[in-house]
PDB file of C-alpha atoms in Angstrom:
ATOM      1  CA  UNK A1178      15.382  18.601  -4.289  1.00  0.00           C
ATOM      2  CA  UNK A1179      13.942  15.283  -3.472  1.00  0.00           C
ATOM      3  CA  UNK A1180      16.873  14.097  -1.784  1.00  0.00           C
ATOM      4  CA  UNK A1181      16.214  16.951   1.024  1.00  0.00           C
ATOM      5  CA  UNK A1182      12.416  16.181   1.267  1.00  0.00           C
ATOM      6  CA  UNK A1183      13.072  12.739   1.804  1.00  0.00           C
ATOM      7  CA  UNK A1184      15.626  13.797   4.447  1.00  0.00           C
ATOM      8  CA  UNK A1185      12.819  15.565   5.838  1.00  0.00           C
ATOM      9  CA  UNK A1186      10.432  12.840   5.670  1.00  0.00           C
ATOM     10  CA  UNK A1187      12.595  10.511   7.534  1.00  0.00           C
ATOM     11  CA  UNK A1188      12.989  13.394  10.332  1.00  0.00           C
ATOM     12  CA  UNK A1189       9.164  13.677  10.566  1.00  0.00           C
ATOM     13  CA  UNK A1190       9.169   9.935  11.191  1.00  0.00           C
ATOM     14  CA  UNK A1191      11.690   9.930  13.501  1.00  0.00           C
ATOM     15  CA  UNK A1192      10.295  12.462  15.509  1.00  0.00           C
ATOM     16  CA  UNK A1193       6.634  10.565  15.715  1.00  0.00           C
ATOM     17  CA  UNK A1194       8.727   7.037  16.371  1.00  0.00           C
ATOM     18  CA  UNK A1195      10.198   8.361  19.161  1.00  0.00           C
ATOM     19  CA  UNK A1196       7.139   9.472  20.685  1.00  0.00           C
ATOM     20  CA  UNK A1197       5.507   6.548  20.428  1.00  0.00           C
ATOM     21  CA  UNK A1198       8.258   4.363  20.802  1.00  0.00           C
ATOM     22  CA  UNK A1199       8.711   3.121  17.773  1.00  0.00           C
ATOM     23  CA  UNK A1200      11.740   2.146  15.402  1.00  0.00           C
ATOM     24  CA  UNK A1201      12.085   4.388  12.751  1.00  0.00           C
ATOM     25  CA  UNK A1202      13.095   1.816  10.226  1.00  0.00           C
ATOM     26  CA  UNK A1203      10.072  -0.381  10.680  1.00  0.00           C
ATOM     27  CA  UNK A1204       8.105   2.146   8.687  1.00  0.00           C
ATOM     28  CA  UNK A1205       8.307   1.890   5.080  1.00  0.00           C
ATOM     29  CA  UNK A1206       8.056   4.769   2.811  1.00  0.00           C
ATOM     30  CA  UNK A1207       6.537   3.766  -0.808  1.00  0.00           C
ATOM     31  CA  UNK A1208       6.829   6.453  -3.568  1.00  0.00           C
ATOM     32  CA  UNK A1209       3.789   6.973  -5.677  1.00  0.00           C
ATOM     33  CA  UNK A1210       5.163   8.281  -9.145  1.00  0.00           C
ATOM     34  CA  UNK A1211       2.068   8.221 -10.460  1.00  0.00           C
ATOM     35  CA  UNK A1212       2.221  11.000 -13.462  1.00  0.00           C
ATOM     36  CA  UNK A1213       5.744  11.443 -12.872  1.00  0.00           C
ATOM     37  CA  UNK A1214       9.018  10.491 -15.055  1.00  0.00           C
ATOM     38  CA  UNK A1215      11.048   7.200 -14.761  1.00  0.00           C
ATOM     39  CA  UNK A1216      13.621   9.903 -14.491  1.00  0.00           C
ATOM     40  CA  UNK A1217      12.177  11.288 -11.402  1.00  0.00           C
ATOM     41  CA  UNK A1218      12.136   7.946 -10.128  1.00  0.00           C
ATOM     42  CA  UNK A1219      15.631   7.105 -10.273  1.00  0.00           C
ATOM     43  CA  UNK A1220      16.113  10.753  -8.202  1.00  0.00           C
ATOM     44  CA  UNK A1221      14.098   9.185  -5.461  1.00  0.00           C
ATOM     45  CA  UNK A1222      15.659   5.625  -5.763  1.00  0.00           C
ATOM     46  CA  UNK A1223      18.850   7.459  -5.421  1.00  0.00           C
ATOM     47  CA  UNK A1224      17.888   8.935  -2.255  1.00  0.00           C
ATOM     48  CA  UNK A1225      17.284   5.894  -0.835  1.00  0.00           C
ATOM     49  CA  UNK A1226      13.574   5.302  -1.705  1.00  0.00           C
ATOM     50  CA  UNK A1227      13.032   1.621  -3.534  1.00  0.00           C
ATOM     51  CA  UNK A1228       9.299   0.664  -2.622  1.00  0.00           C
ATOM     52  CA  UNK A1229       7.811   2.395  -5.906  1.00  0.00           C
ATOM     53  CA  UNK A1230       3.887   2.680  -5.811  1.00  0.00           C
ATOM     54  CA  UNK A1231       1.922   2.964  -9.306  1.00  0.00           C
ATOM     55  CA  UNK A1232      -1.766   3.650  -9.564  1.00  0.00           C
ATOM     56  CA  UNK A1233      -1.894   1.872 -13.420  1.00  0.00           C
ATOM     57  CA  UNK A1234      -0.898  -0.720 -14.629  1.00  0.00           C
ATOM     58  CA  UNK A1235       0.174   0.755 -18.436  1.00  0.00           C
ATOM     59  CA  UNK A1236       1.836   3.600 -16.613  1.00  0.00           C
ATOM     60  CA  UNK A1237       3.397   1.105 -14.268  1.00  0.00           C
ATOM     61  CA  UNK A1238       4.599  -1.274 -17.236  1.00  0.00           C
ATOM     62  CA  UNK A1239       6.428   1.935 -19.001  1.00  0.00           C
ATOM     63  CA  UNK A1240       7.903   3.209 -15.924  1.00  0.00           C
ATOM     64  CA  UNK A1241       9.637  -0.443 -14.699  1.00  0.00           C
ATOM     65  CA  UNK A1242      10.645  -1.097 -18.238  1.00  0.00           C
ATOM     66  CA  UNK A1243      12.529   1.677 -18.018  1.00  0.00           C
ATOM     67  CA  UNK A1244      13.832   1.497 -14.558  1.00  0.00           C
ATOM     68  CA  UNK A1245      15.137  -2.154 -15.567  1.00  0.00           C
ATOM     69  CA  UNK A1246      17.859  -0.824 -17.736  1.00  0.00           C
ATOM     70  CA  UNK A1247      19.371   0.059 -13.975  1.00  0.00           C
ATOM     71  CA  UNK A1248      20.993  -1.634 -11.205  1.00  0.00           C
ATOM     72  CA  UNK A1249      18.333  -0.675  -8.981  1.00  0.00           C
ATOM     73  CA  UNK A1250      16.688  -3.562  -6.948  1.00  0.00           C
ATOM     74  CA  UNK A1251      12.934  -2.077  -6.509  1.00  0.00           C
ATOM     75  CA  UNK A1252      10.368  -3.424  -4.937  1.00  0.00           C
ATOM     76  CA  UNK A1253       6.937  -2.302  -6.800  1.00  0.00           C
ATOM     77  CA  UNK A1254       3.248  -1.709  -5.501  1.00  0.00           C
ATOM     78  CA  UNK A1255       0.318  -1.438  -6.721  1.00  0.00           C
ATOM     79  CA  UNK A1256      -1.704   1.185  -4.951  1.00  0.00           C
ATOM     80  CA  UNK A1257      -4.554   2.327  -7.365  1.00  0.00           C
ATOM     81  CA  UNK A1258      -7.637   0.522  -8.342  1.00  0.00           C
ATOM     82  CA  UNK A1259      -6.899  -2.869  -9.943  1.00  0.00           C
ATOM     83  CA  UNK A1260      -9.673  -3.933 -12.560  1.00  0.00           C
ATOM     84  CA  UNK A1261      -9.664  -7.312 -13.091  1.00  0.00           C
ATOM     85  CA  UNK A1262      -8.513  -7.681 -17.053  1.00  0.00           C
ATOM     86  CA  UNK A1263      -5.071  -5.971 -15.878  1.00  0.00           C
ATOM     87  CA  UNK A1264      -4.685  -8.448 -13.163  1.00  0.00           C
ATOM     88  CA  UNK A1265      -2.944 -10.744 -15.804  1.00  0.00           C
ATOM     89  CA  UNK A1266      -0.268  -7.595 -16.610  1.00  0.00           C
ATOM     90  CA  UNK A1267      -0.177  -7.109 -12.397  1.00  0.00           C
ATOM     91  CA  UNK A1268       1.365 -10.105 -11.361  1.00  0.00           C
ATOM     92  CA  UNK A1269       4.104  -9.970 -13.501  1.00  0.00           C
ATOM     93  CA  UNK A1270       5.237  -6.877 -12.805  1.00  0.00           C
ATOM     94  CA  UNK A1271       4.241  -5.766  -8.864  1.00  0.00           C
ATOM     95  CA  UNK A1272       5.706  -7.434  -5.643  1.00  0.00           C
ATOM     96  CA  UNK A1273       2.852  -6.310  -3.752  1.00  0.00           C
ATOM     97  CA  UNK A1274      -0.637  -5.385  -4.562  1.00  0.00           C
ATOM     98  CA  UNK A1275      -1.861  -3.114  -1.926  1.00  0.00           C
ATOM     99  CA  UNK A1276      -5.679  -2.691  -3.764  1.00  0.00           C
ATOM    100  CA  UNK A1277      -7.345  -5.926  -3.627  1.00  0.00           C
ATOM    101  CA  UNK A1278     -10.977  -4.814  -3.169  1.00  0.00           C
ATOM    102  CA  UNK A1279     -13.330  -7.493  -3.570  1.00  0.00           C
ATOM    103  CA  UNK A1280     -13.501 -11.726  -3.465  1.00  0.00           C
ATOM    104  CA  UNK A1281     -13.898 -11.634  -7.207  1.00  0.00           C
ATOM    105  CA  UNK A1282     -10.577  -9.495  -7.748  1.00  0.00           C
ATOM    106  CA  UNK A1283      -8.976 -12.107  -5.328  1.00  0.00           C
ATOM    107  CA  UNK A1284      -9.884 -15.083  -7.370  1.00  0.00           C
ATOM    108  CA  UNK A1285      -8.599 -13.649 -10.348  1.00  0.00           C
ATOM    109  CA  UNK A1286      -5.322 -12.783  -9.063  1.00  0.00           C
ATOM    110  CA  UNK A1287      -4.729 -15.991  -7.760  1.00  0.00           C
ATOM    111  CA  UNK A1288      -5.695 -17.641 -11.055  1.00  0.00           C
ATOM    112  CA  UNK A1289      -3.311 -15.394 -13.254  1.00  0.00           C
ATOM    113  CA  UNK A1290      -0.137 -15.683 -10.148  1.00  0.00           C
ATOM    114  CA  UNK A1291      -0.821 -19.541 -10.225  1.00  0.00           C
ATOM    115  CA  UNK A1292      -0.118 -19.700 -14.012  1.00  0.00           C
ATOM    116  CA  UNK A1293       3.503 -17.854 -13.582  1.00  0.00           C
ATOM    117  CA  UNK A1294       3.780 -19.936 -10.533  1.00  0.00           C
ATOM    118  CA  UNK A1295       3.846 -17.119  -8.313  1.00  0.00           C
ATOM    119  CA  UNK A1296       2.908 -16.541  -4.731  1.00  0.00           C
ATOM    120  CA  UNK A1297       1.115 -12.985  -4.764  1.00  0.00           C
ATOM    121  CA  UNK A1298       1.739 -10.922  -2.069  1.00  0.00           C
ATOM    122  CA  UNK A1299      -1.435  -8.752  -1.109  1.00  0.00           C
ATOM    123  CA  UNK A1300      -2.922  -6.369   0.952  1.00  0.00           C
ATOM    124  CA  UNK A1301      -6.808  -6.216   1.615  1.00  0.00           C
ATOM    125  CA  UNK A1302      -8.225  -3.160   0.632  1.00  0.00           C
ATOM    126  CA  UNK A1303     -11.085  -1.858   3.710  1.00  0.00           C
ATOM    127  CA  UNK A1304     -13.270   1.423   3.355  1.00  0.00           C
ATOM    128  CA  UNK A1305     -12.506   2.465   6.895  1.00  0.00           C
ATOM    129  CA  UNK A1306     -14.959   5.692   5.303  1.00  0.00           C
ATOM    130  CA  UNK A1307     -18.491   6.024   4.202  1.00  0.00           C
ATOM    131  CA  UNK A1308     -17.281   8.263   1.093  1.00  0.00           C
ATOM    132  CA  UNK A1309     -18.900   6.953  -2.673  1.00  0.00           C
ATOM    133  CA  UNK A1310     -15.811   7.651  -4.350  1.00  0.00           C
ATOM    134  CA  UNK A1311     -13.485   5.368  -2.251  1.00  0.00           C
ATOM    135  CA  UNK A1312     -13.431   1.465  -3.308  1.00  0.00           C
ATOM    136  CA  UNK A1313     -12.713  -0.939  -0.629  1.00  0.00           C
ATOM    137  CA  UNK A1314     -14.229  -4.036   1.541  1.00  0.00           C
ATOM    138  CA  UNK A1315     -16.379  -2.956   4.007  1.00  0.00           C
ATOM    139  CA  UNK A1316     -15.155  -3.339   7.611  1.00  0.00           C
ATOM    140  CA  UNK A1317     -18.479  -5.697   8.736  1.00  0.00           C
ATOM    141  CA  UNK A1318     -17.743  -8.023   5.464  1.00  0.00           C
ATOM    142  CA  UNK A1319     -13.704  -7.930   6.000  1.00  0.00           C
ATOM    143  CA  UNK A1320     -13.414 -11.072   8.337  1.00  0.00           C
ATOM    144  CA  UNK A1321     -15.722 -13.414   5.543  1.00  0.00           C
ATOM    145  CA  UNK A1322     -13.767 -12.357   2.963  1.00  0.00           C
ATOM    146  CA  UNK A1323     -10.088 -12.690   4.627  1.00  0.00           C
ATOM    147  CA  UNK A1324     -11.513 -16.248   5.029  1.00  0.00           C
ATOM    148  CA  UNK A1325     -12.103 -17.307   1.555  1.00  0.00           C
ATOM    149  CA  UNK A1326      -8.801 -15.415   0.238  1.00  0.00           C
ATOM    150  CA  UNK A1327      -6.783 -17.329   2.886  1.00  0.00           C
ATOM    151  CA  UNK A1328      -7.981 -20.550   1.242  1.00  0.00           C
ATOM    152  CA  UNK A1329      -6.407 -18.969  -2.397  1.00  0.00           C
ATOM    153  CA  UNK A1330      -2.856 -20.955  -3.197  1.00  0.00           C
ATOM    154  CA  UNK A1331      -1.142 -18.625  -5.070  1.00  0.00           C
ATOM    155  CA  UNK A1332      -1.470 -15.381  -2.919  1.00  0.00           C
ATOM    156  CA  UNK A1333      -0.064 -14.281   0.244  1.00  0.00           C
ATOM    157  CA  UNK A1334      -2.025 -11.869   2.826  1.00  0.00           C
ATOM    158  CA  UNK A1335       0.684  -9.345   3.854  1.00  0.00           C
ATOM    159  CA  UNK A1336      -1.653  -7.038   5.868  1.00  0.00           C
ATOM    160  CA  UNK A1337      -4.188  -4.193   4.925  1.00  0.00           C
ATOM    161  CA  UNK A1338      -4.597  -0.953   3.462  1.00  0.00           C
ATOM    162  CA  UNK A1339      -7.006   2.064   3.425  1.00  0.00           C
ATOM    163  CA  UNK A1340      -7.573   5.460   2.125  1.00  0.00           C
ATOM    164  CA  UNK A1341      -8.750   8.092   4.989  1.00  0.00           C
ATOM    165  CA  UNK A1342     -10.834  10.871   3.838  1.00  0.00           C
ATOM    166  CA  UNK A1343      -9.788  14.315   2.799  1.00  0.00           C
ATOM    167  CA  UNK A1344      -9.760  16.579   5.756  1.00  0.00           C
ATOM    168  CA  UNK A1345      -8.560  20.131   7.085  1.00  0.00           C
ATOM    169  CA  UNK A1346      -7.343  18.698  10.078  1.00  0.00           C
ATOM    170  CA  UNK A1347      -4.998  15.080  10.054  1.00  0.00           C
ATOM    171  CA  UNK A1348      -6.612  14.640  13.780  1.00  0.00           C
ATOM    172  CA  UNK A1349     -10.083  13.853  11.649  1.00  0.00           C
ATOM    173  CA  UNK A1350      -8.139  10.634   9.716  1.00  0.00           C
ATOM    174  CA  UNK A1351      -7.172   9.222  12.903  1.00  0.00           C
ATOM    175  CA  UNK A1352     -10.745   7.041  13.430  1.00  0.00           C
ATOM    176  CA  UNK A1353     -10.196   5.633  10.231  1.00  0.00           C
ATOM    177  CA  UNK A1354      -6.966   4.927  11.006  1.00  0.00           C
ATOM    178  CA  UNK A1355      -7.561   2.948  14.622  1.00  0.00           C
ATOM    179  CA  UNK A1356     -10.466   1.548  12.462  1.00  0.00           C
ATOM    180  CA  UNK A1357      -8.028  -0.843  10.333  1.00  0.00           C
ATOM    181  CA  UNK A1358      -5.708  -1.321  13.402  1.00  0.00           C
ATOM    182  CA  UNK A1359      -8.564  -2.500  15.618  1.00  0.00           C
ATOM    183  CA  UNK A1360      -9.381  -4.752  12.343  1.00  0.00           C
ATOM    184  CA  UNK A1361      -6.167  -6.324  11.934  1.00  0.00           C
ATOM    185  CA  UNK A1362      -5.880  -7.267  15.131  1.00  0.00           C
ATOM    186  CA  UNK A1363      -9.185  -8.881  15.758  1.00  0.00           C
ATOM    187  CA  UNK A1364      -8.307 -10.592  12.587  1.00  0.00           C
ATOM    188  CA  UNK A1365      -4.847 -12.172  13.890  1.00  0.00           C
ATOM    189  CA  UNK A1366      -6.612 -13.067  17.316  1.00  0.00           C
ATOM    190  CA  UNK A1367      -9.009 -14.685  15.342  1.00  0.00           C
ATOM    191  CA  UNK A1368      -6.401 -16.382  13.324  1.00  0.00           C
ATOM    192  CA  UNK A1369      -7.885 -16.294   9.912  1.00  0.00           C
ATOM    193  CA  UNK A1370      -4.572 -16.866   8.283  1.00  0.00           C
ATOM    194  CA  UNK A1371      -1.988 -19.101   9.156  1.00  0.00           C
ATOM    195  CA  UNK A1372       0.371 -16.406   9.920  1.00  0.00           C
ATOM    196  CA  UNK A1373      -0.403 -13.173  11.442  1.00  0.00           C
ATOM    197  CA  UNK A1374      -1.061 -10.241   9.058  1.00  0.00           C
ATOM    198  CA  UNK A1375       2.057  -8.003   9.726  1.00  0.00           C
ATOM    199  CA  UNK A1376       1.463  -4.881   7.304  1.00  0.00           C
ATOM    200  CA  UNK A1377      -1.018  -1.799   7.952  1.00  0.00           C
ATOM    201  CA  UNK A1378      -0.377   0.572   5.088  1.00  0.00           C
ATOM    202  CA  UNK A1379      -2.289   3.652   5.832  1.00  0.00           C
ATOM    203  CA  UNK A1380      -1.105   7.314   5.984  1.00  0.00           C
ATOM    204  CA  UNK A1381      -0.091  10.088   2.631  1.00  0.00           C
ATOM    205  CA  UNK A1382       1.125  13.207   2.227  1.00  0.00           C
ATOM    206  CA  UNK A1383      -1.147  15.036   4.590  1.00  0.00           C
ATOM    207  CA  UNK A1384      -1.769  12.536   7.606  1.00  0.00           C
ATOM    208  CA  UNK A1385       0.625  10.173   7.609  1.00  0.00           C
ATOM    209  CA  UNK A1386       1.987  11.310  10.742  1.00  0.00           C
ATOM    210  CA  UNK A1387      -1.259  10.993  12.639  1.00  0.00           C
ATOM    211  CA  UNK A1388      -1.206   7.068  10.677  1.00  0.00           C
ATOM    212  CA  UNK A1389       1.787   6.192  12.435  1.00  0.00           C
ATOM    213  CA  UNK A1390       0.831   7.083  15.387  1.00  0.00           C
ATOM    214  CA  UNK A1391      -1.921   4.685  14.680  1.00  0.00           C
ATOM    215  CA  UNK A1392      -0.134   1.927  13.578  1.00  0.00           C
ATOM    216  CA  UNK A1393       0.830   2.218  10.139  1.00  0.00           C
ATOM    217  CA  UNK A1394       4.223   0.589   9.024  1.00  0.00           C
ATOM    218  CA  UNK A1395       3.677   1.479   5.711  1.00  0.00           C
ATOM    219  CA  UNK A1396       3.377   5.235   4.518  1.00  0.00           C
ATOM    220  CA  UNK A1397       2.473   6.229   0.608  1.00  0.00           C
ATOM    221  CA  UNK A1398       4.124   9.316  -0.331  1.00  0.00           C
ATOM    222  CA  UNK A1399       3.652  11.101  -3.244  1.00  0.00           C
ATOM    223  CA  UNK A1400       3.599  15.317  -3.225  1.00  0.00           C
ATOM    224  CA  UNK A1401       5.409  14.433  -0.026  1.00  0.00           C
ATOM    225  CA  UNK A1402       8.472  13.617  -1.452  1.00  0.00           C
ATOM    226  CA  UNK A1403       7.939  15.365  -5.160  1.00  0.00           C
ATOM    227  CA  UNK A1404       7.071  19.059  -4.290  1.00  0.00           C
ATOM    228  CA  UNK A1405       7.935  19.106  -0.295  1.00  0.00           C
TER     229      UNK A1405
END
């Protein structure tokens, strides 16, 4: 079963890319499992799926465990809120941290990565919405920020990532969507970094369509690819 909704996935994308002009395969699909089976995993792995997202870190740890028993080459995310006594536990075990929310959750990452002698890859977290319940860097404070994490040794800006609000219609994600794209760029003309921020990881189950269209090269699927 998840073999033909990730077949239709990929169709979905295709159709958008071509709109848009866009190459299919520069959009990256990243399973969340969260709440699901290492067995379910391996399904989707074997479909072709190997960016694995994980909201937790304990869930996380038990899943990859698991998974490493396999051949599989994964490369895992982590694309729930981080709290910063797991950070230790995240940078052994995720390739990319797609949550990093504040300065103080920065520092700590680099800290625990520079003790395993790891360069961190990260994406910056930005509440593109006004909603209580979502966690992220505001928009007006991003370009400070960006600036003291560049100066971090041990971690690597890949790009950023947001969380649109739920809506009835996908069409009402799309301004927080051009949002981080207008961000990003002003952030590479500005050259904060000394390398341009190539990642914009925006777009789920219900809008991720409208996200491409947008500019997002990095979709997180969950229901998507587990119920159709």
């Amino acid at each position: 079963m998840f073999k033909d909704n990730i077949l239709r996935i990929k169709e979905r994308i295709s159709l958008i890319c071509s709109k848009i002009n866009q190459d299919p395969n520069s959009i990256t699909i990243v399973c969340v499992s969260k709440g699901r089976t290492a067995e379910q995993i391996e399904e989707v792995i074997e479909a072709g799926i190997t960016d694995i997202g994980e909201n937790r870190v304990q869930e996380a740890i038990i899943k990859f465990n698991a998974l490493r028993t396999t051949n599989y080459k994964l490369r895992t995310h982590m694309v729930g809120h981080l709290q910063t006594n797991k950070v230790k536990d995240a940078v052994r075990i995720f390739d990319l941290i797609q949550s990093v929310d504040s300065l103080r959750l920065a520092k700590e990452l680099d800290k625990q990565a520079s003790k395993i002698n790891k360069l961190q890859d990260i994406l910056i977290e930005v509440k593109t919405s006004k909603e209580a319940t979502k966690f992220g860097i505001k928009p007006d404070d991003a370009i400070e920020v960006i600036k003291e994490i560049a100066k971090f040794k041990n971690i690597n800006i890949k790009g950023l990532m947001t969380i649109a609000p739920l809506v009835d219609n996908p069409e009402k994600a799309r301004p927080y969507f051009r949002k981080l794209r207008e961000l990003r760029d002003k952030i590479n003309s500005l050259r904060l970094t000394a390398y341009n921020l190539p990642l914009l990881s925006m777009g789920m189950t219900d809008d991720f369509e409208v996200a491409i269209e947008e500019g997002s090269n990095m979709l997180r699927l969950g229901r998507a690819i587990f119920e159709g």
